[in-house]
Amino acid sequence: MFTIVEKRILNDSMTLMAVEAPYIAKKAKAGQFIILRVNEFGERIPLTVADYDREKGTITIIYQKVGKTTLMLDQLNVGDAILDFIGPLGKATELEGYKKVAVIGGGAGCAIAYPQAKALHNMGAKVDMIAGFRNKDIIILEDEMKAVSDHLILTTDDGSNGNKGFVTDALRKNIEDGANYDLVIAIGPLVMMRAVCNLTKEYHIKTLISMNPIMIDGTGMCGGCRLTVGGKTKFACVDGPDFDGHEVDFDEAIKRSRTYFDAEKEATHEYNCHLMEGAKNA
Amino acid sequence: MPNMSPVKTPMPEQEPNIRNKNFEEVSLGYTEEMAVEEAKRCLNCKTKPCVNGCPVSVRIPEFISCVASGDMENAYKIIKTTNSLPAVCGRVCPQESQCEHNCVRGIKGEPVGIGRLERYVADWHMKHGGAETFDVKPNGHKVAVIGAGPAGLTCAGDLAAMGYSVTVYEALHTAGGVLMYGIPQFRLPKEIVQKEIDGLKAKGVDIQTDMVMGKVLSVDELFDMGYEAIFIGTGAGLPSFMNIPGEELVGTYSANEFLTRVNLMKAYLDEYDTPIIRPKNVAVVGGGNVAMDAARTAKRLGAENVYIVYRRAEEQMPARKEEIHHAKEEGILFNLLRNPVAIHGDENGRVRSIECIEMELGEPDASGRRKPVPKEGSNFEIPVDCVVMAIGNSPNPLIRSTTEGLEANKKGCIVVDEATMATTREGVYAAGDAVSGAATVILAMGGGKEAARSIDQYIQSKTK
């Protein structure tokens, strides 16, 4: 059992939790992830390590409430425990040797992009952070991202924060203004990462992305998370989750990510009904 | 008087057309009368060839003579002196090529049903036996075991019985390895595996789940933590794919994924959250026990047509005869001497059909098996919405890639001294599928047992 020691509501759909997991906290690095199972009937879901505290022995996760399991997780509070919490999994991102990097986060992806920016910043690289959200109400980690970057550009799809546009618009502008990036890191929805990669390909800038396929064990024993990268089959849980974005077959990844779409929708619907039933009876 | 019937006392089973719609155990086990009757077929021969066929040397004639006289408690005690998981072994061992293969009664009829009797005794004990008592004196030495599959659990159980303080580290959230995630409920009920594991815990074996060794702790760190020897029983859990076009399509699973979803995550039960595709038509590629398990599982998930696609003939199938027989009874369709060349999908990237080519058996290859050769131009398609690849597994590289001085062969199997199970790294022992590549539960247990003996000698000789 893994006790929740902090819970912070970031916005209507996103929550941060710090979880006591001393063994994992000792080893975790930027780019790695954990797998958790809320209770005995639960499924195993992967979440990126958003932060860690080696001394306190805690791992921070940030999750978006998108379906049954994340909604169930969100019912837990400080002092409650998560049944299984496994990691650190995957390879750490290789960040050595870069001088000027654009770190791009899309929505919930900012929670994963943030530790990358932080690690790069601590290593002395110049970091431009570009964070995109649908609207200003769902902006997260603004202060944190500001603290670890030289420039933070916040965009909203609807312009509700005064800076309308997509992350790709901001990136293109920076590149054309002569930013001279030796690396771009993009983390967010698959379509957003694909758009970034199409752009950076034009300018021949190396681009790392963090893939988020369906996973079960997260240790390389099933291949549920397989992707085609540079024409070869890779398991995201052990070979990734970071890959060269110019090599990834996005169309395939998008199709595979929808494998259980109907089952997920149904489970979420049933769970929401069950929650509302509970609220009515309370 | 021995029972001279040339055939085994039959074991009751669920009807094929009922059981292929549920996940309950297929074989129902003997009643006491049946067990006693079968036990009386044993001639109690002096030479005990059956024992030589058992990788953990169960004292077979001794326990069977207890069964014959109705003394189940002592039968159980005798089995337990050498076998830590009898309820499992009685169910999943390939007895026909081990103990029962050597049985004298098998010369002029069917051998004694040793597996069925072992199973009966273990089940009897779970139902009627009291708590086992352990009066082992701790010897003050610590050993770590990596992997809670059959090899690791056997090694841990034997070391605990010798007085060692043993910690087992397991990556998944449940101990048991392939017994939990691989072999289906209808062949090996998970409650039974859990009881066997609880028995080991009662013996003092500490099991730490959710610990991915190589990631969370290295072998070197385990030594730093005061473990004097380490046993690696990490199995062969890395699935192979065929590398044919279409394996990325939605609906193509490795057998490991398909079976893990169903067995470990219980995707077949509504109250569990893990989803699984409920296919109508399924092709399972391969001819081993895993292929049979996957095919029979698919049938139970409601599939109408389940095809086994295997590139050789039935005689060459590595699966147990009994499993092939059960699969056929349950309506699994066999496409033998057929090999997949591609999987085709629809516009949504979902599996639509599997394209196969006919094969014929050519000259024997280096291993003595006749090599299947494709028949040019014989391609045909089977319409399916799901493909399960059950063409084998190799050892997971996590431990060997994070441990210095641990030698592995080309296939990724850890190199050991065959007599002692010692690896190339001092104080580190290994056995089971991590060493042999995918093999059987009982061979893994035999290796774990051997390693426990060597670890004991190693630590005793060091402390002298």
XYZ file of C-alpha atoms in Angstrom:
746
model
C 0.000 0.000 0.000
C 1.258 3.461 -0.916
C 0.007 6.405 1.136
C -1.034 9.702 -0.430
C 0.711 12.536 1.439
C -0.400 15.487 -0.680
C -3.333 16.199 -2.965
C -3.699 19.447 -4.859
C -6.526 20.257 -7.272
C -4.863 21.993 -10.229
C -8.072 22.696 -12.109
C -11.462 21.099 -12.791
C -9.936 18.190 -14.627
C -6.429 17.825 -13.204
C -5.058 16.823 -9.835
C -1.593 16.470 -8.345
C -0.734 13.816 -5.787
C 2.449 13.084 -3.862
C 2.671 9.417 -2.904
C 4.963 7.760 -0.390
C 7.148 5.342 -2.375
C 10.679 5.551 -0.951
C 12.311 2.895 -3.152
C 11.014 4.538 -6.324
C 11.829 8.057 -5.114
C 15.452 6.998 -4.639
C 15.837 6.004 -8.292
C 13.347 7.990 -10.382
C 14.606 10.280 -13.147
C 12.955 12.715 -15.546
C 11.172 10.856 -18.321
C 10.348 7.750 -16.308
C 6.887 6.617 -15.266
C 5.066 4.525 -12.709
C 2.145 2.115 -13.017
C -0.561 2.144 -10.409
C -3.608 0.101 -9.497
C -6.162 1.818 -7.285
C -7.802 -1.245 -5.761
C -8.182 -4.992 -6.094
C -10.611 -4.768 -9.028
C -8.666 -1.990 -10.678
C -6.719 -1.898 -13.911
C -3.046 -0.917 -14.131
C -2.488 2.542 -15.613
C 0.781 4.343 -16.418
C 1.476 7.879 -15.154
C 4.618 9.918 -15.599
C 6.768 10.821 -12.624
C 6.082 14.577 -12.475
C 8.503 15.117 -9.610
C 10.266 13.230 -6.826
C 11.699 14.007 -3.418
C 14.509 11.609 -2.582
C 14.656 12.743 1.056
C 10.963 12.606 1.813
C 10.668 9.435 -0.265
C 7.770 10.688 -2.345
C 6.773 10.579 -5.996
C 4.536 13.247 -7.493
C 2.008 12.312 -10.151
C -0.380 14.559 -12.055
C -3.409 13.015 -13.665
C -6.227 14.210 -15.823
C -9.652 12.822 -15.018
C -10.423 11.139 -18.316
C -12.109 7.881 -17.359
C -13.102 5.463 -14.643
C -9.685 4.760 -13.122
C -8.578 8.388 -12.904
C -12.004 9.330 -11.492
C -11.624 6.572 -8.900
C -8.124 7.727 -8.050
C -9.538 11.207 -7.590
C -11.878 9.927 -4.872
C -8.832 9.222 -2.688
C -7.513 11.841 -0.276
C -4.447 12.525 1.843
C -3.965 9.596 4.211
C -5.648 7.114 1.862
C -3.527 4.526 0.094
C -3.131 3.327 -3.468
C -2.962 -0.488 -3.610
C -0.100 -0.857 -6.104
C 2.476 1.688 -7.226
C 5.276 0.333 -9.397
C 8.383 1.930 -10.846
C 10.467 3.676 -11.870
C 9.729 2.306 -15.330
C 11.016 3.168 -18.780
C 14.248 4.877 -19.738
C 15.167 8.262 -18.362
C 15.341 11.000 -20.983
C 18.869 11.632 -22.238
C 19.371 15.330 -21.668
C 23.170 15.629 -21.549
C 24.933 18.046 -23.836
C 22.148 20.303 -25.098
C 22.589 24.066 -24.999
C 19.276 25.501 -26.125
C 16.068 23.533 -25.880
C 12.396 24.195 -26.526
C 10.234 22.151 -24.171
C 6.636 21.979 -25.341
C 3.721 20.760 -23.285
C 0.185 20.278 -24.473
C -2.492 20.352 -21.756
C -1.924 17.514 -19.311
C 1.361 16.901 -21.161
C 2.767 19.917 -19.297
C 2.913 17.720 -16.208
C 5.339 15.476 -18.083
C 7.186 18.275 -19.866
C 7.784 20.147 -16.620
C 10.277 17.654 -15.073
C 12.177 17.597 -18.383
C 12.440 21.391 -18.398
C 13.483 21.327 -14.758
C 16.214 18.752 -15.370
C 17.554 20.675 -18.392
C 17.444 23.957 -16.510
C 19.359 22.436 -13.597
C 21.973 21.157 -16.043
C 22.527 24.685 -17.295
C 20.753 24.535 -20.638
C 18.770 27.520 -21.918
C 15.130 26.455 -21.859
C 12.200 27.991 -23.709
C 8.994 26.493 -22.514
C 5.877 26.582 -24.671
C 2.735 25.405 -22.926
C -0.570 25.090 -24.750
C -4.037 24.770 -23.275
C -7.565 24.817 -24.689
C -8.506 27.801 -22.501
C -7.186 29.781 -19.537
C -9.257 27.856 -16.960
C -7.222 24.721 -17.401
C -3.738 26.215 -17.231
C -1.593 24.280 -14.758
C 1.891 24.578 -13.237
C 2.391 28.131 -14.500
C 4.662 29.202 -11.624
C 6.573 25.929 -11.676
C 7.201 26.139 -15.418
C 8.225 29.765 -15.159
C 10.757 28.891 -12.459
C 12.589 26.350 -14.631
C 12.616 28.156 -17.987
C 14.246 31.227 -19.467
C 11.047 32.096 -21.331
C 7.591 30.700 -20.808
C 5.045 31.139 -23.574
C 1.497 30.191 -22.609
C -0.918 29.753 -25.497
C -4.633 29.033 -25.470
C -6.606 27.648 -28.392
C -9.375 30.207 -27.795
C -7.169 33.122 -26.806
C -8.843 33.427 -23.404
C -5.497 34.299 -21.785
C -4.752 36.881 -24.457
C -2.327 34.683 -26.361
C -4.352 32.836 -28.959
C -2.841 30.041 -30.989
C -1.331 26.583 -30.950
C 2.068 25.608 -29.567
C 3.261 25.103 -33.137
C 2.550 28.786 -33.939
C 4.729 29.892 -31.028
C 7.460 27.400 -31.910
C 7.566 28.481 -35.550
C 7.841 32.113 -34.509
C 10.738 31.379 -32.128
C 12.572 29.354 -34.751
C 12.118 32.043 -37.380
C 13.282 34.663 -34.906
C 16.535 32.721 -34.690
C 16.163 30.714 -31.483
C 18.660 28.131 -32.747
C 17.377 25.150 -30.773
C 19.553 22.071 -30.714
C 16.654 20.036 -29.314
C 12.876 20.219 -29.129
C 10.965 18.126 -26.605
C 7.236 17.792 -27.225
C 4.798 16.100 -24.864
C 1.034 16.073 -25.173
C -1.755 14.565 -27.251
C -0.580 12.468 -30.213
C -1.971 14.929 -32.783
C -0.129 17.814 -31.138
C 3.161 15.896 -31.035
C 2.695 14.968 -34.689
C 2.153 18.633 -35.583
C 5.319 19.657 -33.729
C 7.334 16.910 -35.440
C 6.083 17.934 -38.891
C 7.260 21.469 -38.149
C 10.677 20.615 -36.717
C 11.329 18.230 -39.615
C 11.225 21.265 -41.921
C 13.961 22.895 -39.869
C 15.938 19.677 -39.198
C 15.779 20.089 -35.431
C 16.082 16.903 -33.390
C 12.784 16.296 -31.597
C 12.089 13.992 -28.676
C 8.556 12.994 -27.843
C 7.098 11.010 -24.974
C 4.716 8.324 -26.211
C 1.674 7.271 -24.216
C 0.339 3.988 -25.644
C -1.889 1.534 -23.768
C 0.124 -0.409 -21.183
C -0.532 -3.283 -18.825
C 2.595 -4.544 -17.069
C 5.025 -1.790 -18.097
C 8.003 -4.147 -17.827
C 8.279 -5.498 -21.381
C 6.431 -8.776 -20.988
C 3.408 -8.244 -23.224
C 4.031 -5.803 -26.064
C 0.669 -4.097 -25.621
C 2.502 -0.766 -25.858
C 4.321 -1.560 -29.097
C 4.966 1.167 -31.646
C 6.699 1.357 -34.976
C 9.769 3.573 -34.758
C 12.062 3.912 -37.764
C 10.333 0.875 -39.288
C 11.071 -1.331 -36.264
C 8.762 -2.579 -33.512
C 9.577 -1.029 -30.132
C 8.008 -1.487 -26.718
C 7.351 1.982 -25.285
C 7.584 0.733 -21.680
C 11.186 -0.484 -21.958
C 12.611 1.136 -25.114
C 10.882 4.454 -24.348
C 8.656 6.203 -23.541
C 10.865 8.810 -25.301
C 11.498 8.406 -29.008
C 12.838 10.421 -31.908
C 9.627 12.066 -33.077
C 10.698 12.072 -36.710
C 10.819 8.259 -36.687
C 7.502 7.439 -35.002
C 4.529 6.125 -37.001
C 1.866 8.447 -35.571
C -1.083 7.190 -37.640
C -0.572 3.706 -36.299
C -0.151 4.958 -32.719
C -3.370 6.977 -32.963
C -5.330 3.947 -34.215
C -3.897 1.694 -31.520
C -4.696 4.227 -28.800
C -8.405 3.803 -29.665
C -8.440 0.010 -29.176
C -10.734 0.037 -26.143
C -12.529 3.300 -26.867
C -16.035 1.826 -26.467
C -15.240 -0.188 -23.347
C -13.632 2.893 -21.776
C -16.612 5.086 -22.561
C -18.989 2.549 -21.087
C -16.924 2.058 -17.914
C -16.696 5.817 -17.363
C -20.412 6.291 -17.962
C -21.304 3.541 -15.491
C -18.909 4.894 -12.916
C -20.297 8.428 -13.234
C -23.850 7.106 -12.818
C -22.694 5.183 -9.766
C -21.092 8.352 -8.315
C -24.257 10.355 -8.924
C -26.350 7.611 -7.331
C -24.046 7.842 -4.307
C -24.348 11.629 -4.181
C -28.147 11.416 -4.329
C -28.284 8.904 -1.512
C -25.848 10.838 0.653
C -4.163 -56.978 -3.886
C -3.131 -54.439 -6.514
C -5.760 -53.207 -8.945
C -4.639 -54.729 -12.263
C -6.918 -52.637 -14.499
C -4.925 -51.688 -17.629
C -6.427 -48.196 -17.706
C -6.337 -45.266 -15.301
C -9.354 -44.658 -13.141
C -11.097 -41.979 -15.213
C -11.256 -38.467 -13.815
C -14.569 -36.639 -14.109
C -14.582 -33.554 -16.319
C -17.031 -30.821 -17.244
C -18.850 -31.534 -20.529
C -17.002 -29.904 -23.454
C -19.964 -27.847 -24.620
C -20.637 -26.505 -21.159
C -17.071 -25.844 -20.095
C -16.161 -23.960 -23.277
C -18.513 -21.221 -22.072
C -17.177 -20.865 -18.526
C -13.818 -20.409 -16.804
C -14.358 -23.115 -14.158
C -11.805 -25.885 -13.884
C -12.214 -28.496 -16.640
C -10.976 -31.531 -14.686
C -12.940 -32.046 -11.521
C -10.497 -34.283 -9.650
C -10.904 -37.683 -8.028
C -13.242 -38.585 -5.211
C -11.676 -40.478 -2.312
C -12.931 -43.830 -3.717
C -11.421 -43.064 -7.128
C -8.122 -42.000 -5.565
C -7.860 -45.154 -3.454
C -8.783 -47.312 -6.446
C -6.142 -45.637 -8.635
C -3.515 -45.771 -5.868
C -3.991 -49.539 -5.738
C -2.732 -49.772 -9.324
C 0.777 -48.848 -8.089
C 2.987 -51.936 -7.746
C 5.296 -50.172 -5.290
C 8.337 -51.337 -7.241
C 11.715 -51.369 -5.565
C 13.540 -49.541 -8.365
C 11.089 -46.589 -8.403
C 11.686 -45.489 -12.011
C 8.881 -42.930 -11.602
C 10.903 -40.943 -9.048
C 13.778 -40.599 -11.528
C 11.347 -39.021 -13.975
C 10.302 -36.328 -11.510
C 12.428 -33.160 -11.605
C 11.889 -32.608 -7.873
C 12.082 -36.325 -6.948
C 8.705 -36.677 -5.245
C 8.727 -39.934 -3.195
C 5.989 -41.335 -5.426
C 5.441 -44.977 -4.320
C 5.587 -43.922 -0.657
C 2.883 -41.286 -0.950
C 0.757 -43.500 -3.181
C 0.807 -46.367 -0.677
C -0.478 -43.918 1.956
C -3.315 -42.957 -0.405
C -4.098 -46.642 -0.975
C -4.530 -47.097 2.759
C -6.575 -43.896 3.108
C -3.892 -42.008 5.057
C -4.068 -38.716 3.128
C -2.361 -36.617 5.784
C 0.829 -38.663 5.632
C 0.657 -38.835 1.859
C 0.661 -35.041 1.884
C 3.589 -34.827 4.301
C 5.661 -37.132 2.104
C 4.956 -35.079 -1.045
C 5.738 -31.837 0.756
C 9.212 -33.001 1.768
C 10.340 -32.449 -1.822
C 7.605 -30.440 -3.600
C 6.487 -26.989 -2.438
C 3.583 -26.664 -4.902
C 1.873 -30.078 -5.253
C -1.624 -28.759 -6.124
C -0.013 -26.910 -9.031
C 2.223 -29.750 -10.225
C -0.543 -32.336 -10.055
C -2.451 -30.165 -12.522
C 0.076 -28.737 -14.964
C 3.076 -31.115 -15.097
C 3.495 -33.018 -18.370
C 3.439 -36.312 -16.440
C 3.331 -38.311 -19.685
C 6.917 -37.313 -20.397
C 8.108 -37.409 -16.771
C 7.066 -39.591 -13.830
C 4.295 -41.449 -15.657
C 6.517 -41.981 -18.695
C 8.732 -44.224 -16.523
C 5.917 -46.074 -14.738
C 6.195 -49.875 -15.055
C 2.410 -50.168 -15.444
C 2.743 -48.083 -18.599
C 4.463 -50.929 -20.452
C 1.301 -53.028 -20.792
C -1.369 -50.383 -20.400
C -1.761 -46.934 -18.938
C 0.683 -45.780 -16.282
C -0.509 -45.017 -12.750
C -2.224 -41.591 -12.630
C 0.518 -40.074 -10.477
C -0.387 -36.479 -11.299
C -4.060 -37.069 -10.530
C -3.134 -38.618 -7.183
C -0.748 -35.805 -6.267
C -3.509 -33.351 -7.084
C -6.025 -35.303 -5.009
C -3.744 -35.349 -1.976
C -2.922 -31.622 -2.227
C -6.597 -30.684 -2.659
C -7.545 -32.968 0.228
C -5.053 -31.189 2.429
C -6.356 -27.736 1.469
C -9.843 -28.891 2.447
C -9.213 -31.053 5.494
C -5.621 -30.600 6.626
C -4.829 -28.484 9.635
C -2.384 -25.605 9.569
C 1.116 -26.831 8.932
C 3.505 -26.242 11.763
C 7.038 -25.108 11.235
C 9.698 -25.421 13.867
C 12.683 -24.318 11.828
C 15.427 -22.548 13.737
C 16.562 -19.377 11.938
C 20.203 -19.718 10.912
C 20.805 -15.981 10.732
C 21.580 -15.830 7.002
C 19.715 -13.734 4.429
C 18.991 -14.693 0.804
C 17.143 -12.660 -1.837
C 15.095 -14.259 -4.587
C 14.213 -12.258 -7.713
C 10.969 -13.375 -9.323
C 8.053 -15.146 -7.623
C 7.398 -17.748 -10.327
C 7.726 -21.501 -9.834
C 11.571 -21.426 -9.735
C 11.787 -18.574 -7.225
C 9.009 -19.870 -4.981
C 10.536 -23.362 -4.837
C 13.995 -21.988 -4.096
C 12.554 -19.690 -1.402
C 10.484 -22.476 0.165
C 13.436 -24.854 0.375
C 15.763 -22.196 1.814
C 13.161 -21.157 4.404
C 12.878 -24.803 5.452
C 16.651 -24.811 6.053
C 16.392 -21.781 8.331
C 17.305 -18.973 5.945
C 15.593 -15.618 6.089
C 14.300 -15.283 2.510
C 12.845 -12.257 0.733
C 11.247 -12.724 -2.680
C 11.031 -9.641 -4.920
C 8.289 -9.696 -7.569
C 7.669 -7.097 -10.288
C 3.934 -7.687 -10.719
C 1.324 -6.939 -8.060
C 0.721 -10.649 -7.464
C 3.188 -13.466 -6.792
C 3.062 -16.673 -8.837
C 4.544 -15.677 -12.192
C 3.145 -17.706 -15.062
C 0.914 -19.625 -12.637
C -1.011 -16.378 -12.132
C -0.767 -14.493 -15.424
C -0.227 -17.290 -17.945
C -1.981 -20.568 -17.182
C -5.752 -19.999 -17.306
C -8.222 -20.437 -14.490
C -9.862 -23.429 -16.210
C -6.585 -25.392 -15.988
C -5.237 -24.005 -12.744
C -7.617 -22.096 -10.447
C -5.923 -18.971 -9.079
C -7.371 -19.591 -5.602
C -5.310 -22.792 -5.466
C -2.106 -21.026 -6.495
C -2.829 -18.362 -3.872
C -3.242 -21.010 -1.161
C 0.089 -22.595 -2.102
C 1.727 -19.157 -1.909
C 0.057 -18.426 1.432
C 1.529 -21.709 2.663
C 5.015 -20.462 1.762
C 4.357 -17.181 3.564
C 3.297 -19.112 6.651
C 6.666 -20.839 6.419
C 8.286 -17.421 6.831
C 9.003 -16.512 3.202
C 8.675 -12.730 2.843
C 7.198 -11.761 -0.556
C 7.563 -8.144 -1.729
C 5.384 -7.396 -4.765
C 5.498 -4.286 -7.008
C 9.316 -4.442 -7.000
C 10.802 -4.298 -10.496
C 14.322 -5.493 -9.834
C 16.966 -4.000 -12.051
C 14.959 -0.775 -11.934
C 14.123 -0.225 -8.277
C 17.047 -2.207 -6.813
C 20.081 -3.756 -8.483
C 21.790 -7.037 -7.650
C 24.691 -5.034 -6.218
C 22.371 -3.103 -3.933
C 20.875 -6.362 -2.680
C 24.350 -7.502 -1.628
C 24.812 -4.118 0.092
C 21.560 -4.748 1.966
C 23.132 -7.814 3.556
C 21.839 -10.633 1.379
C 24.602 -13.229 1.186
C 23.343 -14.919 -1.951
C 20.861 -14.050 -4.679
C 18.686 -16.315 -6.762
C 17.448 -15.100 -10.148
C 14.226 -16.692 -11.339
C 12.946 -14.026 -13.681
C 11.614 -16.413 -16.300
C 11.168 -15.904 -20.016
C 8.554 -13.230 -20.314
C 9.634 -11.375 -23.435
C 7.137 -12.169 -26.196
C 8.215 -12.919 -29.759
C 6.377 -11.549 -32.768
C 6.683 -12.874 -36.325
C 7.617 -9.549 -37.906
C 5.041 -9.967 -40.642
C 2.993 -7.049 -42.020
C -0.069 -6.166 -39.942
C 1.118 -7.155 -36.466
C 0.523 -3.573 -35.327
C -3.211 -3.795 -36.131
C -5.746 -3.412 -33.351
C -6.783 -6.927 -32.352
C -3.324 -8.473 -32.629
C -2.092 -9.584 -29.235
C 0.935 -11.401 -27.934
C -0.287 -14.443 -25.999
C 1.306 -12.849 -22.931
C -0.870 -9.767 -23.241
C -4.031 -11.708 -24.062
C -3.542 -14.119 -21.157
C -2.360 -11.437 -18.691
C -5.470 -9.389 -19.335
C -7.687 -12.420 -18.802
C -5.891 -14.286 -15.997
C -4.065 -11.703 -13.908
C -6.379 -8.757 -14.526
C -9.528 -10.914 -14.777
C -10.836 -9.071 -17.822
C -13.382 -11.881 -18.318
C -15.251 -10.816 -15.181
C -17.502 -7.737 -15.265
C -16.479 -6.384 -11.874
C -12.849 -5.943 -12.952
C -11.779 -2.807 -14.824
C -9.287 -4.150 -17.378
C -10.869 -4.390 -20.841
C -10.336 -7.073 -23.476
C -11.553 -7.358 -27.045
C -14.338 -9.958 -27.224
C -13.594 -11.342 -30.674
C -15.917 -13.341 -32.940
C -13.266 -15.123 -34.993
C -9.781 -15.681 -33.671
C -6.555 -17.078 -35.075
C -4.008 -18.286 -32.531
C -0.567 -18.767 -34.071
C 1.581 -21.514 -32.531
C 1.410 -25.118 -31.348
C 2.519 -25.096 -27.717
C 0.603 -25.133 -24.442
C 0.398 -21.345 -24.521
C -1.345 -21.503 -27.911
C -3.850 -24.055 -26.548
C -4.452 -21.867 -23.485
C -5.018 -18.765 -25.622
C -7.345 -20.585 -28.035
C -9.450 -22.119 -25.278
C -9.573 -18.755 -23.516
C -10.787 -17.032 -26.702
C -13.560 -19.629 -27.014
C -14.644 -18.925 -23.449
C -14.735 -15.187 -24.148
C -17.491 -16.021 -26.626
C -15.657 -16.445 -29.935
C -17.558 -18.502 -32.512
C -14.581 -19.752 -34.493
C -11.151 -20.210 -32.983
C -8.391 -21.443 -35.270
C -5.007 -22.784 -34.280
C -2.552 -21.910 -37.066
C 0.563 -24.068 -36.804
C 3.307 -24.501 -39.368
C 4.053 -28.155 -38.699
C 1.824 -31.236 -38.242
C 0.038 -32.409 -35.108
C 2.785 -34.927 -34.232
C 5.261 -32.074 -33.978
C 3.093 -29.919 -31.712
C 4.910 -29.185 -28.453
C 1.620 -28.870 -26.515
C 0.596 -31.657 -24.148
C -1.556 -34.332 -25.792
C -4.189 -33.777 -23.124
C -4.432 -30.054 -23.929
C -4.737 -30.702 -27.674
C -7.443 -33.267 -26.910
C -9.296 -30.834 -24.636
C -9.012 -28.057 -27.217
C -10.478 -30.276 -29.963
C -13.325 -31.393 -27.695
C -14.132 -27.748 -27.037
C -14.442 -26.985 -30.731
C -11.077 -25.359 -31.482
C -10.338 -25.699 -35.218
C -6.856 -26.834 -36.248
C -5.159 -25.364 -39.308
C -2.027 -27.498 -39.423
C 0.850 -27.059 -41.882
C -0.210 -23.448 -42.356
C 1.891 -20.382 -41.658
C 0.788 -16.734 -41.479
C 2.413 -14.359 -43.959
C 0.409 -11.187 -43.229
C -2.452 -9.787 -41.195
C -4.885 -7.502 -43.022
C -6.861 -4.654 -41.497
C -9.845 -2.468 -42.189
C -9.849 1.326 -42.596
C -9.875 1.769 -38.793
C -6.709 -0.262 -38.377
C -8.540 -3.275 -36.929
C -7.775 -6.886 -37.862
C -9.953 -8.143 -40.747
C -8.208 -11.357 -41.825
C -5.043 -13.397 -41.552
C -3.299 -14.492 -44.735
C -1.606 -17.895 -44.519
C 0.419 -20.105 -46.782
C 0.314 -23.909 -46.878
C 3.416 -25.759 -45.738
C 4.868 -29.206 -46.328
C 7.435 -31.031 -44.261
C 10.866 -31.181 -45.858
C 14.160 -32.722 -44.771
C 14.985 -32.958 -41.052
C 16.903 -29.881 -39.856
C 19.881 -29.726 -37.474
C 17.583 -30.408 -34.502
C 16.190 -33.521 -36.229
C 12.744 -32.016 -36.795
C 11.429 -31.967 -40.344
C 11.556 -28.426 -41.572
C 8.299 -26.883 -42.817
C 8.636 -25.455 -46.336
C 6.074 -23.062 -47.840
C 4.106 -24.201 -50.906
C 4.494 -21.450 -53.455
C 1.217 -19.789 -54.460
C -0.962 -21.573 -51.895
C -1.875 -18.380 -50.016
C -5.378 -18.081 -48.568
C -7.156 -15.814 -46.085
C -9.106 -16.637 -42.951
C -11.519 -13.878 -41.875
C -10.741 -13.072 -38.219
C -11.070 -10.019 -35.989
C -8.339 -11.075 -33.562
C -4.905 -12.696 -33.854
C -2.967 -14.045 -30.885
C 0.745 -14.697 -31.397
C 1.843 -17.664 -29.275
C 5.160 -18.426 -30.950
C 7.359 -18.323 -27.866
C 9.065 -16.103 -25.317
C 12.639 -15.303 -24.460
C 14.185 -14.120 -21.165
C 13.548 -10.529 -20.138
C 16.842 -8.584 -20.336
C 16.205 -6.295 -17.337
C 18.354 -8.062 -14.727
C 21.232 -9.155 -16.942
C 21.503 -5.684 -18.491
C 21.817 -4.050 -15.051
C 24.122 -6.597 -13.401
C 27.821 -6.593 -14.062
C 29.601 -9.896 -14.469
C 26.456 -11.851 -15.263
C 27.018 -13.766 -18.475
C 24.195 -14.637 -20.883
C 24.203 -16.604 -24.132
C 23.121 -15.426 -27.599
C 19.498 -16.118 -26.813
C 19.668 -13.999 -23.654
C 19.591 -16.993 -21.311
C 21.699 -16.631 -18.155
C 24.706 -18.966 -18.230
C 24.952 -21.310 -15.221
C 26.965 -24.311 -14.092
C 24.439 -27.081 -14.767
C 25.236 -28.984 -11.596
C 25.055 -26.078 -9.145
C 23.036 -23.367 -10.943
C 25.824 -20.915 -10.095
C 26.060 -17.985 -12.528
C 29.301 -16.330 -13.584
C 28.881 -13.888 -10.715
C 29.899 -15.112 -7.244
C 26.966 -15.636 -4.895
C 24.404 -15.309 -7.677
C 22.407 -18.363 -8.758
C 19.762 -18.718 -11.443
C 17.310 -21.320 -12.752
C 14.059 -21.797 -14.583
C 13.139 -20.159 -17.874
C 15.683 -17.352 -17.272
C 18.327 -20.056 -17.827
C 16.627 -22.554 -20.157
C 14.348 -20.300 -22.173
C 10.626 -21.095 -22.084
C 10.183 -24.606 -20.632
C 7.883 -26.168 -18.028
C 6.770 -25.297 -14.507
C 8.249 -28.444 -13.016
C 11.659 -28.022 -14.671
C 11.787 -24.504 -13.230
C 10.940 -25.927 -9.828
C 13.631 -28.588 -10.176
C 16.174 -25.882 -10.980
C 15.035 -23.754 -8.052
C 15.456 -26.727 -5.755
C 18.966 -27.440 -7.023
C 19.903 -23.777 -6.577
C 18.616 -23.766 -2.988
C 20.914 -26.701 -2.212
C 23.898 -24.914 -3.805
C 23.160 -21.629 -2.055
C 23.096 -23.451 1.266
C 26.474 -25.091 0.529
C 27.908 -21.769 -0.638
C 26.877 -19.864 2.480
C 27.842 -22.694 4.839
C 31.291 -23.032 3.277
C 31.830 -19.267 3.423
C 30.951 -19.014 7.112
C 33.124 -21.955 8.192
